[in-house]
mmCIF file of C-alpha atoms and ligand atoms in Angstrom:
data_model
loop_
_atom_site.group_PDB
_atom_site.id
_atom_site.type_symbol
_atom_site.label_atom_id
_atom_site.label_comp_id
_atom_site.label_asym_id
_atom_site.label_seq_id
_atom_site.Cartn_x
_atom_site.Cartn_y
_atom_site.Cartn_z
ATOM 1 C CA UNK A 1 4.367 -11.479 -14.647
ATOM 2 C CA UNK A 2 7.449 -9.456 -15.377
ATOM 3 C CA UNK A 3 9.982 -9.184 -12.751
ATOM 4 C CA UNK A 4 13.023 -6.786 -13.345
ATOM 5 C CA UNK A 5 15.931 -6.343 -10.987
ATOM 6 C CA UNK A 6 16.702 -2.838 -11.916
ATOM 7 C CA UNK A 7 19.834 -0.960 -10.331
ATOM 8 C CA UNK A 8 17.709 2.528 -9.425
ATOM 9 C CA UNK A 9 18.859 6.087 -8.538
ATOM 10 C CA UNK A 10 17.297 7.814 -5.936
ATOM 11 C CA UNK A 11 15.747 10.817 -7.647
ATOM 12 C CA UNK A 12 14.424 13.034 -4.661
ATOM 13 C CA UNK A 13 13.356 12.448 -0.394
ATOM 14 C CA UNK A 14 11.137 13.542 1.471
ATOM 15 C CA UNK A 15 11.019 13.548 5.072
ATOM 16 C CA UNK A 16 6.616 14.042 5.654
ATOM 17 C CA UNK A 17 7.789 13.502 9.436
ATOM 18 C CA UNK A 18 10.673 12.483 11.538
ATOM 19 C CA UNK A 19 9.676 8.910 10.872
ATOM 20 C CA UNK A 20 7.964 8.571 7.457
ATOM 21 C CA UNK A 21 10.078 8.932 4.471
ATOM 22 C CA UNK A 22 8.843 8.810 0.642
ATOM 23 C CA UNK A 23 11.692 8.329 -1.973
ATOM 24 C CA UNK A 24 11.686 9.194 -5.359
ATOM 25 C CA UNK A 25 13.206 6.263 -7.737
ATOM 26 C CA UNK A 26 14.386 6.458 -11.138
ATOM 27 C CA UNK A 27 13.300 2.675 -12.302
ATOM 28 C CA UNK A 28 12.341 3.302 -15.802
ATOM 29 C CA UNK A 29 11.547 -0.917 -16.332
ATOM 30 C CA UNK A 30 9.668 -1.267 -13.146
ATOM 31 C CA UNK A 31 7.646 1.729 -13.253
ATOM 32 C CA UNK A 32 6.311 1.266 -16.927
ATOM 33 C CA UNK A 33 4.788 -2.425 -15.912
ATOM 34 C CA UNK A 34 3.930 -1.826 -12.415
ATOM 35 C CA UNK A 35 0.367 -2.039 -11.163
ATOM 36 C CA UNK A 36 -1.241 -0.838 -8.568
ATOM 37 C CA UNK A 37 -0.923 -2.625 -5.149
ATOM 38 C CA UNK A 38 1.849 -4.336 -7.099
ATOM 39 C CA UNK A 39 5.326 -4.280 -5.022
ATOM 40 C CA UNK A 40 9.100 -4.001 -4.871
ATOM 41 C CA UNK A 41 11.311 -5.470 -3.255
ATOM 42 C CA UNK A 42 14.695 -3.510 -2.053
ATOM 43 C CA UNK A 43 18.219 -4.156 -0.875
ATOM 44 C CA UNK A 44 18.578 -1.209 1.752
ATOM 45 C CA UNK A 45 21.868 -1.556 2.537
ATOM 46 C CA UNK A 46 25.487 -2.467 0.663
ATOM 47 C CA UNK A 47 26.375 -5.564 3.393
ATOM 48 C CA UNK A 48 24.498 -8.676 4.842
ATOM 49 C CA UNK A 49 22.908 -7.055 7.602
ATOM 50 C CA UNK A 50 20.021 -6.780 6.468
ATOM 51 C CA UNK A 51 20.432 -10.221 4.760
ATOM 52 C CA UNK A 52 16.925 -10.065 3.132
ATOM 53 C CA UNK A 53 15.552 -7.138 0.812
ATOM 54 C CA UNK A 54 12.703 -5.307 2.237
ATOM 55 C CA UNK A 55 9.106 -5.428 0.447
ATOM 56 C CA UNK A 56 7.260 -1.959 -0.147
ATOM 57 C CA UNK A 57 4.455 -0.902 -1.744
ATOM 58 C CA UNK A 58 5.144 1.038 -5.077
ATOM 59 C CA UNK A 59 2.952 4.288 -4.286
ATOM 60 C CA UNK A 60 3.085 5.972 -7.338
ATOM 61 C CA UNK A 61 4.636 5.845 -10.905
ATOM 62 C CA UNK A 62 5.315 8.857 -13.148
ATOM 63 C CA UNK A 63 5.456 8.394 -17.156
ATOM 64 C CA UNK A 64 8.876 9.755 -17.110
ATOM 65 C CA UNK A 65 9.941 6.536 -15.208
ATOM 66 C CA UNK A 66 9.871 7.088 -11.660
ATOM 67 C CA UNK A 67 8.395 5.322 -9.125
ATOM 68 C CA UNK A 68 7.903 6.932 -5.507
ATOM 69 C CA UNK A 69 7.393 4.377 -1.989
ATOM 70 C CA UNK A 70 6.624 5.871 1.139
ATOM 71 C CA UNK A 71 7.729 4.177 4.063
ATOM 72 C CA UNK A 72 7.722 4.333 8.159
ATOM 73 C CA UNK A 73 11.009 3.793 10.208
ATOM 74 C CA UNK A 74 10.361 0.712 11.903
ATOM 75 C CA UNK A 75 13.758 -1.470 12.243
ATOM 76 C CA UNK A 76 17.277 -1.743 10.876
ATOM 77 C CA UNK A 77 16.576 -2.049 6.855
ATOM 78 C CA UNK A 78 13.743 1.246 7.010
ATOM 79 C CA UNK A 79 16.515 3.122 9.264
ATOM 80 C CA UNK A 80 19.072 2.228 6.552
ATOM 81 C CA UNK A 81 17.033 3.128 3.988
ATOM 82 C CA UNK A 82 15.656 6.609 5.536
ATOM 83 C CA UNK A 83 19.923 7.581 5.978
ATOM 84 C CA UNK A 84 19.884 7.546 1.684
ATOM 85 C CA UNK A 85 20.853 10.009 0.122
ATOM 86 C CA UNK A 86 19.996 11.453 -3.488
ATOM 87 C CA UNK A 87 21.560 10.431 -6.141
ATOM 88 C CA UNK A 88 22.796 7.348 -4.652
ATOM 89 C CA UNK A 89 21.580 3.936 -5.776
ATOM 90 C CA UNK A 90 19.585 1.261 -4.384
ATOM 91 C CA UNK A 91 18.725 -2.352 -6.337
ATOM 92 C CA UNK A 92 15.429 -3.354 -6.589
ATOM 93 C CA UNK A 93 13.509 -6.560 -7.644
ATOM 94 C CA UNK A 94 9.862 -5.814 -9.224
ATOM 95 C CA UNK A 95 7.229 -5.430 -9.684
ATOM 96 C CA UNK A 96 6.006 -8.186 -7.361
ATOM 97 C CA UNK A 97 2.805 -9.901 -7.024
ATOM 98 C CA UNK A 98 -0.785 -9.540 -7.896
ATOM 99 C CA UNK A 99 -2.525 -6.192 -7.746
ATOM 100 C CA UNK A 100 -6.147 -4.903 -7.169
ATOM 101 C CA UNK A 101 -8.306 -5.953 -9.955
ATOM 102 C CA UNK A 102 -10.239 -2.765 -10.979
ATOM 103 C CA UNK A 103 -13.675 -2.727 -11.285
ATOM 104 C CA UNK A 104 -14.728 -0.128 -13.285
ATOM 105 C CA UNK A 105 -18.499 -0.728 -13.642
ATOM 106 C CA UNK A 106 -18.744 -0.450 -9.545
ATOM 107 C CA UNK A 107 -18.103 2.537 -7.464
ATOM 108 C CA UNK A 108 -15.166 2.116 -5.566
ATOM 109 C CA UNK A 109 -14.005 3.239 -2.001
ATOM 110 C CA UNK A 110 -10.130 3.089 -1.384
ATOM 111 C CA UNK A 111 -9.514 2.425 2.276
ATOM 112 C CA UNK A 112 -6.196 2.857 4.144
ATOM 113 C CA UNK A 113 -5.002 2.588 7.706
ATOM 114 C CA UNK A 114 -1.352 3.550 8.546
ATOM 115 C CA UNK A 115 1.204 2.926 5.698
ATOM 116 C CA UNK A 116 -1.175 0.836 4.129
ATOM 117 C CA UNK A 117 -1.824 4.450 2.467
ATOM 118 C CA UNK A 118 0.769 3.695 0.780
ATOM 119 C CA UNK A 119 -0.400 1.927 -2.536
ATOM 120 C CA UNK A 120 -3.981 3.582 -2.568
ATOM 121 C CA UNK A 121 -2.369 6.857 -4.175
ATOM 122 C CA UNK A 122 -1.382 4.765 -7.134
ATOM 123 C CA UNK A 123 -4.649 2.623 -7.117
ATOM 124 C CA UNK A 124 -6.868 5.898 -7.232
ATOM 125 C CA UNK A 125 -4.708 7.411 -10.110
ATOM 126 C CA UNK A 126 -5.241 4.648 -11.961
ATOM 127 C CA UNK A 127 -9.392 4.337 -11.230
ATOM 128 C CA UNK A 128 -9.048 7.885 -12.521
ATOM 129 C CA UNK A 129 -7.669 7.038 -15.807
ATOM 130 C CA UNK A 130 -9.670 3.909 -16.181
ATOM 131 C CA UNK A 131 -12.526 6.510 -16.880
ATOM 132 C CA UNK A 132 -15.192 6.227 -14.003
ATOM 133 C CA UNK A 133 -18.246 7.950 -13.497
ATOM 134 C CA UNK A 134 -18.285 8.349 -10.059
ATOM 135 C CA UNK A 135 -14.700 9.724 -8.346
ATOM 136 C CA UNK A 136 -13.379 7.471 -6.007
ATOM 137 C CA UNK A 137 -14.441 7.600 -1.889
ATOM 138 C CA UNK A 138 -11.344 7.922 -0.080
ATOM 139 C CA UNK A 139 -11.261 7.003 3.585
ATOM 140 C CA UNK A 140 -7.742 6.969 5.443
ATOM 141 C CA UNK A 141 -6.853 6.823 9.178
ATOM 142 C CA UNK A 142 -3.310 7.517 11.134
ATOM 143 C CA UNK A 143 -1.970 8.733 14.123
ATOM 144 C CA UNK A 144 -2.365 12.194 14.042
ATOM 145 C CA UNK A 145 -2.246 14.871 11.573
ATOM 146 C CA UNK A 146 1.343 15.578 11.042
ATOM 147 C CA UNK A 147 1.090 12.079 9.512
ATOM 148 C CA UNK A 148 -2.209 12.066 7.816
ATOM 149 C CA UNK A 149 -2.035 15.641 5.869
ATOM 150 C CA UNK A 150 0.714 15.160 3.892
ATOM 151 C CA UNK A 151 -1.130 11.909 2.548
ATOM 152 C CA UNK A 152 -4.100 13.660 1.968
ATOM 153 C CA UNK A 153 -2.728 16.325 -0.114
ATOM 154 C CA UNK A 154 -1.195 13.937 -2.237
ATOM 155 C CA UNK A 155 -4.988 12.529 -2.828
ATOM 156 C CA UNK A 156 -6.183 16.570 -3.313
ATOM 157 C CA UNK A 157 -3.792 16.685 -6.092
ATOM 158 C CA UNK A 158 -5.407 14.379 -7.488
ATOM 159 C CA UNK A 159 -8.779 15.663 -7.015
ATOM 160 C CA UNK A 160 -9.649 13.257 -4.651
ATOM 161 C CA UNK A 161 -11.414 14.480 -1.314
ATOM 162 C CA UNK A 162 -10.314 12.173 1.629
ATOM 163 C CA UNK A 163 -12.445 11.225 4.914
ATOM 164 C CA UNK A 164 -10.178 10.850 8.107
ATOM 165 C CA UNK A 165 -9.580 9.680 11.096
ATOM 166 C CA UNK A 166 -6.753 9.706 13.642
ATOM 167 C CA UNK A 167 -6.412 8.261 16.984
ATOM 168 C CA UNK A 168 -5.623 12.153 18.450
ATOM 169 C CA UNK A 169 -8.195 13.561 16.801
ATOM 170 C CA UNK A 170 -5.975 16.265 15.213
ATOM 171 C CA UNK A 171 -7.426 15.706 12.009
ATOM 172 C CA UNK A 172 -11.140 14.268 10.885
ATOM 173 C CA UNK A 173 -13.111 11.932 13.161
ATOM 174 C CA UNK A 174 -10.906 11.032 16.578
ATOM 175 C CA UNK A 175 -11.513 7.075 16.282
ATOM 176 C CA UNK A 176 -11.710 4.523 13.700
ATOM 177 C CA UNK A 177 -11.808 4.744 10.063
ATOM 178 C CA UNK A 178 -14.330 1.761 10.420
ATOM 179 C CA UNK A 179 -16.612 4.932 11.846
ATOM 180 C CA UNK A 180 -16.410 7.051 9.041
ATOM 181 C CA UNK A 181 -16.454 4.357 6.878
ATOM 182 C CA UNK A 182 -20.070 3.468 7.842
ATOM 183 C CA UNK A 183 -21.021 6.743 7.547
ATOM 184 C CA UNK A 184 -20.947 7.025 3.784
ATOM 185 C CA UNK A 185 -23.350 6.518 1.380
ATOM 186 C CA UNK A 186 -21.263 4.355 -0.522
ATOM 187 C CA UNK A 187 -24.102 3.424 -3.078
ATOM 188 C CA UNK A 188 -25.003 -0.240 -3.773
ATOM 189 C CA UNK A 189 -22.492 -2.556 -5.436
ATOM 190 C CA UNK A 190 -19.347 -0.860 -3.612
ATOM 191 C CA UNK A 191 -15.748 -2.155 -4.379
ATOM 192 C CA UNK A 192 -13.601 -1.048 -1.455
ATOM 193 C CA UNK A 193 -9.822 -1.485 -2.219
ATOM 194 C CA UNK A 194 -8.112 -1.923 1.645
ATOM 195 C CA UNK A 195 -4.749 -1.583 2.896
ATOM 196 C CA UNK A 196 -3.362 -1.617 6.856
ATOM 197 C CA UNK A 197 -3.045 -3.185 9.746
ATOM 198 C CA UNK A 198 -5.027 -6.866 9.918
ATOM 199 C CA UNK A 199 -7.644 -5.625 12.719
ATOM 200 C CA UNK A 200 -8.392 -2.661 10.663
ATOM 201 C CA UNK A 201 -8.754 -4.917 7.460
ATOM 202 C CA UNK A 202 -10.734 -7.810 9.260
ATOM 203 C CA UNK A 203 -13.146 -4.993 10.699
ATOM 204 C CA UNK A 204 -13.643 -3.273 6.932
ATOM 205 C CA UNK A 205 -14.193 -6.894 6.073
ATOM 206 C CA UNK A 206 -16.899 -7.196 8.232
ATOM 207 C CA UNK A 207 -18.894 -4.495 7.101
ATOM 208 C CA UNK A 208 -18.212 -4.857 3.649
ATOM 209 C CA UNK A 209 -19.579 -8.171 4.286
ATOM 210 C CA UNK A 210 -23.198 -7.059 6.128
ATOM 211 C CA UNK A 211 -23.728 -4.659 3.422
ATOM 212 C CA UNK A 212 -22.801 -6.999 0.407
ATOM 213 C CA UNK A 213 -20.129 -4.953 -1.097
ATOM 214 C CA UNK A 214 -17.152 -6.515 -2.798
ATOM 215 C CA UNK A 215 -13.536 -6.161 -0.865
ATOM 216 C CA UNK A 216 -10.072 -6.499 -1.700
ATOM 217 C CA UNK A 217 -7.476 -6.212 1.146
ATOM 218 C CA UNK A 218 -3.471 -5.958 0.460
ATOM 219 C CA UNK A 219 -1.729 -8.688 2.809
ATOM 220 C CA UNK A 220 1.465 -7.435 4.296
ATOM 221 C CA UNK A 221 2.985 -10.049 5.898
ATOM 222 C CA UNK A 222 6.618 -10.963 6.509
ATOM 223 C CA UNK A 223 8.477 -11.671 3.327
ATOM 224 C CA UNK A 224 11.299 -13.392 2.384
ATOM 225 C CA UNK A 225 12.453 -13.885 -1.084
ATOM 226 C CA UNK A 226 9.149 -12.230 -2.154
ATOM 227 C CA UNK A 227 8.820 -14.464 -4.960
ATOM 228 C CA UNK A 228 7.182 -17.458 -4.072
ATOM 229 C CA UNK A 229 9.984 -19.574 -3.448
ATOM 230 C CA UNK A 230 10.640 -19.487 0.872
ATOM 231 C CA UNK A 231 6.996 -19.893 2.292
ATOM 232 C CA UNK A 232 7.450 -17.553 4.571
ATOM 233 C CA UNK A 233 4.571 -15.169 3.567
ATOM 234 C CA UNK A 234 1.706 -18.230 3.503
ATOM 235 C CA UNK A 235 -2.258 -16.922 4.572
ATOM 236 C CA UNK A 236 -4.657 -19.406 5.010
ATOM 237 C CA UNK A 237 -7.423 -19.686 2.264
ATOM 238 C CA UNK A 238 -11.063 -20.069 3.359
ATOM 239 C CA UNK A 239 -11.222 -23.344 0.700
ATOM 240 C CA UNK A 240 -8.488 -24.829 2.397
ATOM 241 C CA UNK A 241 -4.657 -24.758 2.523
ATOM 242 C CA UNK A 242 -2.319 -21.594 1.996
ATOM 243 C CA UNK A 243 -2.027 -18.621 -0.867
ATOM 244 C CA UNK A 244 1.369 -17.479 -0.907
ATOM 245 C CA UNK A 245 0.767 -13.653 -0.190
ATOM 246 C CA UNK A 246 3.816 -12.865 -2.267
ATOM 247 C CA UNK A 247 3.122 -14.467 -5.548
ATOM 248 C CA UNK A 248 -1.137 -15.046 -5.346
ATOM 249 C CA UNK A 249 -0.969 -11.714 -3.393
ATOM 250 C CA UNK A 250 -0.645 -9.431 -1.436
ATOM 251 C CA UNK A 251 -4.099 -8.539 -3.177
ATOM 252 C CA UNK A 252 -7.118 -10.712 -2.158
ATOM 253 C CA UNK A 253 -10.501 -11.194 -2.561
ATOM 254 C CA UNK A 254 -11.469 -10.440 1.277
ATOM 255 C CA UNK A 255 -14.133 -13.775 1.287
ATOM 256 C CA UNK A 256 -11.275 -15.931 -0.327
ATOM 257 C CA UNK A 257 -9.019 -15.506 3.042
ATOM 258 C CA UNK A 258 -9.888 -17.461 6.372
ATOM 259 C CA UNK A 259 -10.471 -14.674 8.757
ATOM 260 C CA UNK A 260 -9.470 -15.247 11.987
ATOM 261 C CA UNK A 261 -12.846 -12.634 13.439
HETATM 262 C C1 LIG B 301 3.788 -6.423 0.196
HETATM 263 C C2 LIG B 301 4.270 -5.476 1.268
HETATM 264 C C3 LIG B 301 4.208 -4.132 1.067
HETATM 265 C C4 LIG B 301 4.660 -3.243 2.062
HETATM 266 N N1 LIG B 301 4.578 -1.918 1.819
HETATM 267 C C5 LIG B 301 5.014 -1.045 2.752
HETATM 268 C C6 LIG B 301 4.957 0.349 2.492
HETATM 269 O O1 LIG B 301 4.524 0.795 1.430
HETATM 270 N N2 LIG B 301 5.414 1.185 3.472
HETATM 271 C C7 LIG B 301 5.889 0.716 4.672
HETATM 272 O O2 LIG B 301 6.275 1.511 5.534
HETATM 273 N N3 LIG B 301 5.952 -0.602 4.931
HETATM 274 C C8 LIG B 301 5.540 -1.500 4.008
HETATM 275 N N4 LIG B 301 5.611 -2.837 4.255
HETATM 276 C C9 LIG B 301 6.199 -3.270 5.540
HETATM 277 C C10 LIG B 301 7.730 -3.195 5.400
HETATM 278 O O3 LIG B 301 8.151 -4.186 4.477
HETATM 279 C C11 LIG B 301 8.389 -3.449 6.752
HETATM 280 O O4 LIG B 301 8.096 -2.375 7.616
HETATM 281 C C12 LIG B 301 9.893 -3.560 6.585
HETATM 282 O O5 LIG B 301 10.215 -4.752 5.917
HETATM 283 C C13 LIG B 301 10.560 -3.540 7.952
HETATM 284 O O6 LIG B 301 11.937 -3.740 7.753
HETATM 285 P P1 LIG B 301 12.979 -3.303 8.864
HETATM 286 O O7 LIG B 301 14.261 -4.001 8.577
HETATM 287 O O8 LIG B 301 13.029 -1.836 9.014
HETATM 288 O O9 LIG B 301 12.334 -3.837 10.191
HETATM 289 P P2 LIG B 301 12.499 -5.272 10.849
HETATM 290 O O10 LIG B 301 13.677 -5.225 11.752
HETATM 291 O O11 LIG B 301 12.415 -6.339 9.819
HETATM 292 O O12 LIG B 301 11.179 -5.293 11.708
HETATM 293 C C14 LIG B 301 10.940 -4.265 12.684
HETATM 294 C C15 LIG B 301 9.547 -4.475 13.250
HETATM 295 O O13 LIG B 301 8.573 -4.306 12.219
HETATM 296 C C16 LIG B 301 7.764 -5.477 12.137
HETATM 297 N N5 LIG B 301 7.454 -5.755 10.738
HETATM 298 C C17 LIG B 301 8.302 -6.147 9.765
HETATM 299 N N6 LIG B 301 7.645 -6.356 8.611
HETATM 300 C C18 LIG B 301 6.359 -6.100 8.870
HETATM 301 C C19 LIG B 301 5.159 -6.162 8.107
HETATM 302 N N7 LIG B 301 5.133 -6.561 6.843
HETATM 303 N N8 LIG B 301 4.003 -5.830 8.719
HETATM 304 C C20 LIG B 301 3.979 -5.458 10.015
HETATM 305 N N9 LIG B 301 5.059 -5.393 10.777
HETATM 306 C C21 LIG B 301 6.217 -5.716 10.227
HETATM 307 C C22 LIG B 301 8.603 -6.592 12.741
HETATM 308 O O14 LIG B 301 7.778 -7.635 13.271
HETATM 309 C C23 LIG B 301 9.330 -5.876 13.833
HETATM 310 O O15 LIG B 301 8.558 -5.742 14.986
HETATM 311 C C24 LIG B 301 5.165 -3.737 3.294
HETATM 312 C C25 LIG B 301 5.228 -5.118 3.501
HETATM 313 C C26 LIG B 301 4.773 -5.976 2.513
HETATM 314 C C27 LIG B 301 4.842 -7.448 2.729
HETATM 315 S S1 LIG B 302 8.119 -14.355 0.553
HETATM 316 FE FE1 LIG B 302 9.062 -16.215 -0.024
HETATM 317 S S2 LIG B 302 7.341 -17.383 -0.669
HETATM 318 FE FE2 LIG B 302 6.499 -15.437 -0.297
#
């Protein structure tokens, strides 16, 4: 695994909504060896405070050497980071970890909850160039719309039709994704590729699990160094003892995790 720290300009931001931010970053090292579900990790501000970089999905990568991350406001190093401006530069440490494994000879169903959008735009691109026969099933729940449509029209640009939910009911089914999710014909020998909150994973674990379809989920805990190095990011393994979800993940194989259900 190549890991570059790579001193990046920020390209272009945009503000979807008052708290969700995706920026543009010209990282021409990172972005030609990334992977999807792969991640970066970012110093998001010039003293100690934040001590720690910040770990974020890589969203999408362009071939003229830009990456894009999308990220929600949440505490002191997202607040920093959503106060950037362009042209300024931010160092980064990537790309991190171990990505979805594609299966191309299974139709897949990418499956996002929250940010955990976030790396599916990337992961679908790439199922797209992979060559598949059937388009990928998208299926992605939020909040409300203001926060959901700008996520889906970055999936329509891709020619990718997206099922929703939202908690409002602004936009698609008002409920769980897990709803419209078992309301597909997903077709026998599914692949569903998940990212979001643990409940929402755990509960698209479930079902993957009653209907025999193969799951990966992206683990997003707490990080540290992001590297393997601090144990800070440690998930129990269903054979026993930890997986470092920094290093052996984020990406899992759903049944290799010890659910807590
Ligand atoms: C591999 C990985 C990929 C990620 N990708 C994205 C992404 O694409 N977009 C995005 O918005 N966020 C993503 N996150 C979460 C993001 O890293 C955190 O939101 C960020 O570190 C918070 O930093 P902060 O200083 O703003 O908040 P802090 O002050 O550190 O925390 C503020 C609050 O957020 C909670 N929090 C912090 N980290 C997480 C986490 N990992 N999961 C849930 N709650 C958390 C804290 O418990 C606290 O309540 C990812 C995390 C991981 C591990
Ligand atoms: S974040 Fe330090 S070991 Fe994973």
């Amino acid at each position: 695994m190549s890991q570059i720290q790579e001193k990046t300009q920020i390209i272009r931001i945009d503000r979807l909504t008052s708290d969700i931010v995706r920026l543009t970053l010209d990282a021409p090292n990172i972005a030609s060896v990334a992977s999807p579900g792969q991640f970066v990790m970012i110093r998001t501000g010039e003293t100690n405070d934040p001590l720690l970089r910040r770990p974020f999905s890589i969203s999408q990568t362009s071939s003229d050497g830009h990456f894009q991350i999308l990220f929600k406001v949440v505490g002191r190093g997202t607040d920093l980071l959503s106060h950037c401006r362009e042209g300024e530069c931010l160092s980064v440490l990537g790309p991190l970890g171990s990505g979805y494994r594609i299966d191309t000879s299974r139709p897949a169903c990418l499956v996002g909850g929250g940010m955990g959008i976030a790396p599916l735009l990337f992961l679908g691109k790439r199922i797209l160039q992979n060559g598949v026969d059937q388009r990928p099933l998208v299926v992605l729940g939020a909040r409300n719309r203001e926060e959901l449509q700008p996520l889906i029209d970055d999936f329509a640009d891709l020619g990718l039709k997206v099922h929703a939910a939202t908690d409002d009911g602004s936009l698609g089914h008002h409920g769980l994704l897990t709803d419209v999710l078992k309301s597909l014909d997903l077709g026998p020998e599914c692949m569903t590729y998940v990212c979001g909150p643990k409940p929402m994973m755990a509960a698209v674990y479930l079902f993957c699990r009653s209907k025999k379809y193969g799951c990966q989920v992206s683990v997003e805990t707490a990080m540290a160094c992001g590297m393997g190095a601090c144990l800070g990011c440690i998930v129990p393994l269903k054979k026993g003892g930890y997986g470092h979800s920094c290093s052996d993940g984020p990406v899992f194989d759903a049944e290799d995790l010890l659910w807590q259900l």
